[in-house]
Amino acid sequence: MSEPLSPDTRAIINALRETKGDVERQIAVMLRAQQQLQADVTALREGFPDGDPESHRRYHESVMEWRELRNRMIREALIKAAQAGAVGGLGWVAYAVWTAFKMEVMR
């Protein structure tokens, strides 16, 4: 014959059952969150061509490198053009001064 459980023993058993239920609920919540996170990661990966974020990154790096090169070339070309323009302008001023000088001498 089994002895009846004391009220304290019954309270402990009930507390253990409730704790087990709480843990199971928390685990279920964590599993759902993990599944959602995995679905989000999969969706992000599918947003890249062929699901390859690494090649997508390399593509953008090459585009940025090309733009930097283009900007550097344009900047250097503008500097050279400004320098040539300045030299040309000085040449025209010298020519005008020379022409004015000749006109004064010829008078």
N, CA, C and O atoms as a GROMACS GRO file, in nm:
protein
  428
    1MET      N    1   0.082  -0.117   0.000
    1MET     CA    2   0.000   0.000   0.000
    1MET      C    3   0.087   0.124   0.000
    1MET      O    4   0.188   0.130   0.070
    2SER      N    5   0.047   0.222  -0.079
    2SER     CA    6   0.128   0.344  -0.083
    2SER      C    7   0.073   0.445   0.015
    2SER      O    8  -0.047   0.456   0.039
    3GLU      N    9   0.165   0.518   0.070
    3GLU     CA   10   0.128   0.622   0.165
    3GLU      C   11   0.076   0.743   0.091
    3GLU      O   12   0.125   0.774  -0.017
    4PRO      N   13  -0.021   0.811   0.145
    4PRO     CA   14  -0.066   0.935   0.081
    4PRO      C   15   0.044   1.039   0.091
    4PRO      O   16   0.119   1.044   0.188
    5LEU      N   17   0.051   1.125  -0.013
    5LEU     CA   18   0.155   1.229  -0.017
    5LEU      C   19   0.118   1.344   0.076
    5LEU      O   20   0.001   1.381   0.090
    6SER      N   21   0.218   1.396   0.136
    6SER     CA   22   0.195   1.510   0.225
    6SER      C   23   0.165   1.634   0.142
    6SER      O   24   0.200   1.639   0.024
    7PRO      N   25   0.101   1.732   0.200
    7PRO     CA   26   0.072   1.856   0.126
    7PRO      C   27   0.200   1.922   0.073
    7PRO      O   28   0.198   1.979  -0.036
    8ASP      N   29   0.307   1.917   0.147
    8ASP     CA   30   0.433   1.977   0.101
    8ASP      C   31   0.486   1.903  -0.022
    8ASP      O   32   0.531   1.966  -0.118
    9THR      N   33   0.480   1.770  -0.020
    9THR     CA   34   0.527   1.690  -0.133
    9THR      C   35   0.442   1.720  -0.255
    9THR      O   36   0.495   1.736  -0.365
   10ARG      N   37   0.310   1.727  -0.236
   10ARG     CA   38   0.221   1.760  -0.348
   10ARG      C   39   0.252   1.899  -0.405
   10ARG      O   40   0.249   1.918  -0.526
   11ALA      N   41   0.283   1.994  -0.318
   11ALA     CA   42   0.315   2.130  -0.362
   11ALA      C   43   0.444   2.131  -0.444
   11ALA      O   44   0.454   2.202  -0.544
   12ILE      N   45   0.542   2.052  -0.402
   12ILE     CA   46   0.669   2.042  -0.475
   12ILE      C   47   0.645   1.980  -0.612
   12ILE      O   48   0.698   2.030  -0.712
   13ILE      N   49   0.568   1.874  -0.617
   13ILE     CA   50   0.539   1.806  -0.744
   13ILE      C   51   0.465   1.901  -0.838
   13ILE      O   52   0.497   1.907  -0.957
   14ASN      N   53   0.368   1.974  -0.788
   14ASN     CA   54   0.294   2.069  -0.872
   14ASN      C   55   0.386   2.181  -0.922
   14ASN      O   56   0.375   2.223  -1.038
   15ALA      N   57   0.476   2.228  -0.836
   15ALA     CA   58   0.570   2.333  -0.876
   15ALA      C   59   0.662   2.282  -0.987
   15ALA      O   60   0.692   2.355  -1.082
   16LEU      N   61   0.706   2.157  -0.975
   16LEU     CA   62   0.792   2.098  -1.078
   16LEU      C   63   0.716   2.085  -1.211
   16LEU      O   64   0.773   2.112  -1.317
   17ARG      N   65   0.590   2.045  -1.205
   17ARG     CA   66   0.509   2.033  -1.328
   17ARG      C   67   0.492   2.170  -1.395
   17ARG      O   68   0.502   2.181  -1.517
   18GLU      N   69   0.466   2.272  -1.314
   18GLU     CA   70   0.450   2.407  -1.370
   18GLU      C   71   0.581   2.457  -1.431
   18GLU      O   72   0.582   2.518  -1.538
   19THR      N   73   0.692   2.430  -1.362
   19THR     CA   74   0.823   2.472  -1.412
   19THR      C   75   0.852   2.402  -1.544
   19THR      O   76   0.903   2.464  -1.638
   20LYS      N   77   0.820   2.273  -1.552
   20LYS     CA   78   0.842   2.198  -1.676
   20LYS      C   79   0.760   2.258  -1.788
   20LYS      O   80   0.809   2.272  -1.900
   21GLY      N   81   0.637   2.293  -1.760
   21GLY     CA   82   0.551   2.355  -1.862
   21GLY      C   83   0.605   2.490  -1.907
   21GLY      O   84   0.603   2.521  -2.026
   22ASP      N   85   0.655   2.571  -1.812
   22ASP     CA   86   0.714   2.702  -1.846
   22ASP      C   87   0.837   2.684  -1.934
   22ASP      O   88   0.854   2.756  -2.032
   23VAL      N   89   0.921   2.589  -1.900
   23VAL     CA   90   1.043   2.564  -1.979
   23VAL      C   91   1.004   2.519  -2.119
   23VAL      O   92   1.064   2.564  -2.217
   24GLU      N   93   0.906   2.430  -2.130
   24GLU     CA   94   0.863   2.383  -2.262
   24GLU      C   95   0.808   2.498  -2.346
   24GLU      O   96   0.834   2.505  -2.466
   25ARG      N   97   0.732   2.589  -2.283
   25ARG     CA   98   0.680   2.706  -2.356
   25ARG      C   99   0.794   2.798  -2.400
   25ARG      O  100   0.793   2.848  -2.512
   26GLN      N  101   0.891   2.820  -2.313
   26GLN     CA  102   1.005   2.905  -2.349
   26GLN      C  103   1.086   2.844  -2.463
   26GLN      O  104   1.131   2.915  -2.552
   27ILE      N  105   1.104   2.713  -2.460
   27ILE     CA  106   1.176   2.645  -2.568
   27ILE      C  107   1.098   2.658  -2.698
   27ILE      O  108   1.158   2.681  -2.803
   28ALA      N  109   0.968   2.644  -2.694
   28ALA     CA  110   0.885   2.658  -2.815
   28ALA      C  111   0.896   2.799  -2.872
   28ALA      O  112   0.904   2.817  -2.994
   29VAL      N  113   0.896   2.900  -2.785
   29VAL     CA  114   0.911   3.039  -2.830
   29VAL      C  115   1.047   3.058  -2.896
   29VAL      O  116   1.057   3.121  -3.002
   30MET      N  117   1.151   3.004  -2.834
   30MET     CA  118   1.285   3.018  -2.890
   30MET      C  119   1.297   2.946  -3.024
   30MET      O  120   1.362   2.997  -3.115
   31LEU      N  121   1.236   2.830  -3.037
   31LEU     CA  122   1.239   2.757  -3.164
   31LEU      C  123   1.169   2.836  -3.274
   31LEU      O  124   1.218   2.842  -3.387
   32ARG      N  125   1.053   2.896  -3.242
   32ARG     CA  126   0.983   2.978  -3.342
   32ARG      C  127   1.068   3.097  -3.384
   32ARG      O  128   1.074   3.131  -3.502
   33ALA      N  129   1.134   3.161  -3.287
   33ALA     CA  130   1.219   3.275  -3.318
   33ALA      C  131   1.337   3.233  -3.404
   33ALA      O  132   1.375   3.304  -3.497
   34GLN      N  133   1.395   3.117  -3.375
   34GLN     CA  134   1.506   3.066  -3.454
   34GLN      C  135   1.461   3.033  -3.596
   34GLN      O  136   1.532   3.062  -3.692
   35GLN      N  137   1.344   2.973  -3.611
   35GLN     CA  138   1.292   2.942  -3.744
   35GLN      C  139   1.266   3.070  -3.823
   35GLN      O  140   1.294   3.075  -3.943
   36GLN      N  141   1.213   3.173  -3.757
   36GLN     CA  142   1.189   3.301  -3.826
   36GLN      C  143   1.321   3.365  -3.867
   36GLN      O  144   1.332   3.419  -3.977
   37LEU      N  145   1.420   3.358  -3.780
   37LEU     CA  146   1.551   3.413  -3.812
   37LEU      C  147   1.612   3.341  -3.932
   37LEU      O  148   1.669   3.404  -4.020
   38GLN      N  149   1.600   3.209  -3.934
   38GLN     CA  150   1.653   3.131  -4.046
   38GLN      C  151   1.578   3.167  -4.175
   38GLN      O  152   1.641   3.176  -4.281
   39ALA      N  153   1.448   3.187  -4.168
   39ALA     CA  154   1.371   3.227  -4.286
   39ALA      C  155   1.416   3.365  -4.334
   39ALA      O  156   1.426   3.388  -4.455
   40ASP      N  157   1.443   3.457  -4.241
   40ASP     CA  158   1.490   3.590  -4.278
   40ASP      C  159   1.627   3.584  -4.346
   40ASP      O  160   1.649   3.652  -4.446
   41VAL      N  161   1.717   3.503  -4.292
   41VAL     CA  162   1.851   3.488  -4.351
   41VAL      C  163   1.839   3.429  -4.492
   41VAL      O  164   1.907   3.474  -4.584
   42THR      N  165   1.754   3.330  -4.508
   42THR     CA  166   1.733   3.269  -4.640
   42THR      C  167   1.678   3.372  -4.737
   42THR      O  168   1.722   3.378  -4.852
   43ALA      N  169   1.582   3.452  -4.693
   43ALA     CA  170   1.524   3.555  -4.781
   43ALA      C  171   1.629   3.658  -4.820
   43ALA      O  172   1.634   3.702  -4.935
   44LEU      N  173   1.714   3.697  -4.725
   44LEU     CA  174   1.821   3.792  -4.757
   44LEU      C  175   1.918   3.734  -4.859
   44LEU      O  176   1.957   3.801  -4.954
   45ARG      N  177   1.956   3.610  -4.840
   45ARG     CA  178   2.050   3.545  -4.932
   45ARG      C  179   1.990   3.535  -5.071
   45ARG      O  180   2.060   3.552  -5.171
   46GLU      N  181   1.860   3.508  -5.080
   46GLU     CA  182   1.795   3.497  -5.211
   46GLU      C  183   1.788   3.632  -5.281
   46GLU      O  184   1.763   3.637  -5.402
   47GLY      N  185   1.808   3.742  -5.208
   47GLY     CA  186   1.807   3.874  -5.268
   47GLY      C  187   1.932   3.905  -5.348
   47GLY      O  188   1.936   4.005  -5.419
   48PHE      N  189   2.034   3.821  -5.340
   48PHE     CA  190   2.158   3.841  -5.414
   48PHE      C  191   2.157   3.755  -5.539
   48PHE      O  192   2.098   3.647  -5.540
   49PRO      N  193   2.223   3.802  -5.646
   49PRO     CA  194   2.231   3.720  -5.768
   49PRO      C  195   2.294   3.584  -5.736
   49PRO      O  196   2.401   3.577  -5.676
   50ASP      N  197   2.228   3.480  -5.778
   50ASP     CA  198   2.272   3.342  -5.754
   50ASP      C  199   2.292   3.313  -5.606
   50ASP      O  200   2.364   3.220  -5.570
   51GLY      N  201   2.229   3.391  -5.518
   51GLY     CA  202   2.241   3.369  -5.374
   51GLY      C  203   2.383   3.386  -5.323
   51GLY      O  204   2.420   3.324  -5.224
   52ASP      N  205   2.463   3.470  -5.392
   52ASP     CA  206   2.604   3.483  -5.359
   52ASP      C  207   2.636   3.625  -5.314
   52ASP      O  208   2.670   3.710  -5.398
   53PRO      N  209   2.626   3.654  -5.184
   53PRO     CA  210   2.653   3.790  -5.137
   53PRO      C  211   2.800   3.831  -5.156
   53PRO      O  212   2.829   3.949  -5.171
   54GLU      N  213   2.891   3.735  -5.156
   54GLU     CA  214   3.034   3.766  -5.171
   54GLU      C  215   3.063   3.824  -5.309
   54GLU      O  216   3.135   3.924  -5.320
   55SER      N  217   3.009   3.765  -5.415
   55SER     CA  218   3.034   3.819  -5.549
   55SER      C  219   2.961   3.953  -5.565
   55SER      O  220   3.009   4.040  -5.638
   56HIS      N  221   2.848   3.970  -5.498
   56HIS     CA  222   2.776   4.096  -5.504
   56HIS      C  223   2.861   4.207  -5.439
   56HIS      O  224   2.867   4.319  -5.490
   57ARG      N  225   2.925   4.175  -5.329
   57ARG     CA  226   3.014   4.271  -5.262
   57ARG      C  227   3.132   4.306  -5.353
   57ARG      O  228   3.167   4.424  -5.366
   58ARG      N  229   3.192   4.205  -5.417
   58ARG     CA  230   3.305   4.230  -5.507
   58ARG      C  231   3.263   4.317  -5.624
   58ARG      O  232   3.339   4.403  -5.668
   59TYR      N  233   3.141   4.295  -5.675
   59TYR     CA  234   3.090   4.378  -5.785
   59TYR      C  235   3.084   4.525  -5.742
   59TYR      O  236   3.131   4.613  -5.814
   60HIS      N  237   3.027   4.549  -5.625
   60HIS     CA  238   3.016   4.688  -5.578
   60HIS      C  239   3.154   4.749  -5.552
   60HIS      O  240   3.174   4.868  -5.577
   61GLU      N  241   3.246   4.670  -5.502
   61GLU     CA  242   3.381   4.721  -5.481
   61GLU      C  243   3.444   4.761  -5.614
   61GLU      O  244   3.511   4.864  -5.622
   62SER      N  245   3.424   4.680  -5.719
   62SER     CA  246   3.481   4.714  -5.850
   62SER      C  247   3.416   4.838  -5.907
   62SER      O  248   3.483   4.920  -5.970
   63VAL      N  249   3.286   4.855  -5.886
   63VAL     CA  250   3.217   4.977  -5.933
   63VAL      C  251   3.273   5.099  -5.860
   63VAL      O  252   3.299   5.202  -5.922
   64MET      N  253   3.291   5.088  -5.728
   64MET     CA  254   3.345   5.200  -5.652
   64MET      C  255   3.488   5.232  -5.696
   64MET      O  256   3.526   5.348  -5.707
   65GLU      N  257   3.568   5.128  -5.721
   65GLU     CA  258   3.705   5.149  -5.766
   65GLU      C  259   3.707   5.219  -5.901
   65GLU      O  260   3.788   5.310  -5.922
   66TRP      N  261   3.619   5.178  -5.993
   66TRP     CA  262   3.611   5.243  -6.124
   66TRP      C  263   3.571   5.389  -6.109
   66TRP      O  264   3.629   5.476  -6.176
   67ARG      N  265   3.475   5.419  -6.024
   67ARG     CA  266   3.432   5.558  -6.004
   67ARG      C  267   3.544   5.643  -5.947
   67ARG      O  268   3.563   5.758  -5.987
   68GLU      N  269   3.619   5.586  -5.853
   68GLU     CA  270   3.732   5.661  -5.797
   68GLU      C  271   3.836   5.689  -5.904
   68GLU      O  272   3.889   5.800  -5.909
   69LEU      N  273   3.866   5.590  -5.989
   69LEU     CA  274   3.961   5.609  -6.098
   69LEU      C  275   3.911   5.715  -6.196
   69LEU      O  276   3.986   5.803  -6.237
   70ARG      N  277   3.783   5.705  -6.232
   70ARG     CA  278   3.724   5.803  -6.325
   70ARG      C  279   3.731   5.943  -6.268
   70ARG      O  280   3.768   6.037  -6.338
   71ASN      N  281   3.696   5.958  -6.140
   71ASN     CA  282   3.701   6.090  -6.078
   71ASN      C  283   3.843   6.144  -6.074
   71ASN      O  284   3.865   6.263  -6.098
   72ARG      N  285   3.940   6.058  -6.045
   72ARG     CA  286   4.080   6.100  -6.043
   72ARG      C  287   4.125   6.144  -6.181
   72ARG      O  288   4.194   6.246  -6.195
   73MET      N  289   4.087   6.068  -6.285
   73MET     CA  290   4.125   6.104  -6.422
   73MET      C  291   4.061   6.236  -6.464
   73MET      O  292   4.127   6.319  -6.527
   74ILE      N  293   3.935   6.256  -6.431
   74ILE     CA  294   3.867   6.381  -6.467
   74ILE      C  295   3.931   6.499  -6.394
   74ILE      O  296   3.953   6.604  -6.453
   75ARG      N  297   3.962   6.480  -6.267
   75ARG     CA  298   4.025   6.587  -6.189
   75ARG      C  299   4.160   6.624  -6.249
   75ARG      O  300   4.192   6.742  -6.264
   76GLU      N  301   4.240   6.523  -6.285
   76GLU     CA  302   4.371   6.550  -6.345
   76GLU      C  303   4.356   6.616  -6.482
   76GLU      O  304   4.433   6.706  -6.515
   77ALA      N  305   4.257   6.573  -6.560
   77ALA     CA  306   4.234   6.635  -6.691
   77ALA      C  307   4.194   6.781  -6.676
   77ALA      O  308   4.240   6.866  -6.752
   78LEU      N  309   4.109   6.811  -6.578
   78LEU     CA  310   4.069   6.950  -6.555
   78LEU      C  311   4.187   7.036  -6.510
   78LEU      O  312   4.198   7.152  -6.549
   79ILE      N  313   4.272   6.979  -6.428
   79ILE     CA  314   4.392   7.054  -6.383
   79ILE      C  315   4.481   7.082  -6.503
   79ILE      O  316   4.529   7.194  -6.518
   80LYS      N  317   4.503   6.982  -6.588
   80LYS     CA  318   4.587   7.001  -6.707
   80LYS      C  319   4.524   7.104  -6.800
   80LYS      O  320   4.594   7.189  -6.855
   81ALA      N  321   4.392   7.098  -6.817
   81ALA     CA  322   4.324   7.195  -6.904
   81ALA      C  323   4.336   7.336  -6.848
   81ALA      O  324   4.356   7.432  -6.923
   82ALA      N  325   4.325   7.349  -6.717
   82ALA     CA  326   4.339   7.482  -6.655
   82ALA      C  327   4.481   7.534  -6.672
   82ALA      O  328   4.502   7.652  -6.698
   83GLN      N  329   4.578   7.444  -6.657
   83GLN     CA  330   4.717   7.485  -6.676
   83GLN      C  331   4.742   7.528  -6.820
   83GLN      O  332   4.806   7.630  -6.846
   84ALA      N  333   4.691   7.448  -6.914
   84ALA     CA  334   4.707   7.482  -7.056
   84ALA      C  335   4.634   7.610  -7.088
   84ALA      O  336   4.683   7.692  -7.166
   85GLY      N  337   4.518   7.629  -7.030
   85GLY     CA  338   4.442   7.752  -7.051
   85GLY      C  339   4.517   7.873  -6.999
   85GLY      O  340   4.518   7.978  -7.062
   86ALA      N  341   4.579   7.857  -6.883
   86ALA     CA  342   4.657   7.967  -6.826
   86ALA      C  343   4.775   8.000  -6.915
   86ALA      O  344   4.802   8.118  -6.940
   87VAL      N  345   4.845   7.899  -6.963
   87VAL     CA  346   4.959   7.922  -7.052
   87VAL      C  347   4.910   7.986  -7.182
   87VAL      O  348   4.972   8.079  -7.233
   88GLY      N  349   4.799   7.935  -7.235
   88GLY     CA  350   4.743   7.993  -7.358
   88GLY      C  351   4.701   8.138  -7.337
   88GLY      O  352   4.725   8.223  -7.422
   89GLY      N  353   4.639   8.164  -7.224
   89GLY     CA  354   4.597   8.301  -7.192
   89GLY      C  355   4.716   8.394  -7.181
   89GLY      O  356   4.713   8.507  -7.231
   90LEU      N  357   4.821   8.348  -7.116
   90LEU     CA  358   4.943   8.429  -7.106
   90LEU      C  359   5.002   8.453  -7.244
   90LEU      O  360   5.054   8.561  -7.274
   91GLY      N  361   4.994   8.350  -7.328
   91GLY     CA  362   5.043   8.365  -7.466
   91GLY      C  363   4.965   8.472  -7.541
   91GLY      O  364   5.024   8.555  -7.612
   92TRP      N  365   4.834   8.472  -7.527
   92TRP     CA  366   4.753   8.573  -7.595
   92TRP      C  367   4.780   8.713  -7.541
   92TRP      O  368   4.786   8.809  -7.617
   93VAL      N  369   4.799   8.724  -7.410
   93VAL     CA  370   4.833   8.854  -7.352
   93VAL      C  371   4.968   8.901  -7.405
   93VAL      O  372   4.983   9.018  -7.442
   94ALA      N  373   5.064   8.810  -7.411
   94ALA     CA  374   5.196   8.846  -7.464
   94ALA      C  375   5.185   8.888  -7.611
   94ALA      O  376   5.249   8.985  -7.653
   95TYR      N  377   5.106   8.818  -7.687
   95TYR     CA  378   5.085   8.853  -7.829
   95TYR      C  379   5.021   8.990  -7.841
   95TYR      O  380   5.061   9.071  -7.924
   96ALA      N  381   4.919   9.017  -7.756
   96ALA     CA  382   4.852   9.147  -7.761
   96ALA      C  383   4.949   9.258  -7.724
   96ALA      O  384   4.950   9.364  -7.787
   97VAL      N  385   5.030   9.236  -7.622
   97VAL     CA  386   5.129   9.336  -7.581
   97VAL      C  387   5.229   9.358  -7.694
   97VAL      O  388   5.263   9.472  -7.726
   98TRP      N  389   5.276   9.250  -7.753
   98TRP     CA  390   5.372   9.260  -7.866
   98TRP      C  391   5.310   9.335  -7.983
   98TRP      O  392   5.376   9.420  -8.043
   99THR      N  393   5.185   9.304  -8.016
   99THR     CA  394   5.117   9.373  -8.126
   99THR      C  395   5.102   9.522  -8.094
   99THR      O  396   5.125   9.606  -8.182
  100ALA      N  397   5.064   9.555  -7.972
  100ALA     CA  398   5.050   9.696  -7.933
  100ALA      C  399   5.185   9.765  -7.938
  100ALA      O  400   5.193   9.879  -7.983
  101PHE      N  401   5.290   9.698  -7.895
  101PHE     CA  402   5.424   9.754  -7.900
  101PHE      C  403   5.466   9.781  -8.044
  101PHE      O  404   5.522   9.887  -8.073
  102LYS      N  405   5.440   9.685  -8.133
  102LYS     CA  406   5.476   9.704  -8.276
  102LYS      C  407   5.399   9.822  -8.335
  102LYS      O  408   5.454   9.901  -8.413
  103MET      N  409   5.273   9.834  -8.298
  103MET     CA  410   5.191   9.943  -8.353
  103MET      C  411   5.246  10.078  -8.305
  103MET      O  412   5.247  10.175  -8.381
  104GLU      N  413   5.292  10.083  -8.181
  104GLU     CA  414   5.349  10.209  -8.129
  104GLU      C  415   5.482  10.240  -8.198
  104GLU      O  416   5.510  10.356  -8.229
  105VAL      N  417   5.560  10.140  -8.220
  105VAL     CA  418   5.692  10.160  -8.283
  105VAL      C  419   5.671  10.202  -8.429
  105VAL      O  420   5.743  10.290  -8.476
  106MET      N  421   5.577  10.145  -8.500
  106MET     CA  422   5.554  10.172  -8.641
  106MET      C  423   5.495  10.312  -8.663
  106MET      O  424   5.501  10.360  -8.777
  107ARG      N  425   5.444  10.375  -8.572
  107ARG     CA  426   5.379  10.506  -8.584
  107ARG      C  427   5.471  10.611  -8.624
  107ARG      O  428   5.431  10.726  -8.638
   0.00000   0.00000   0.00000
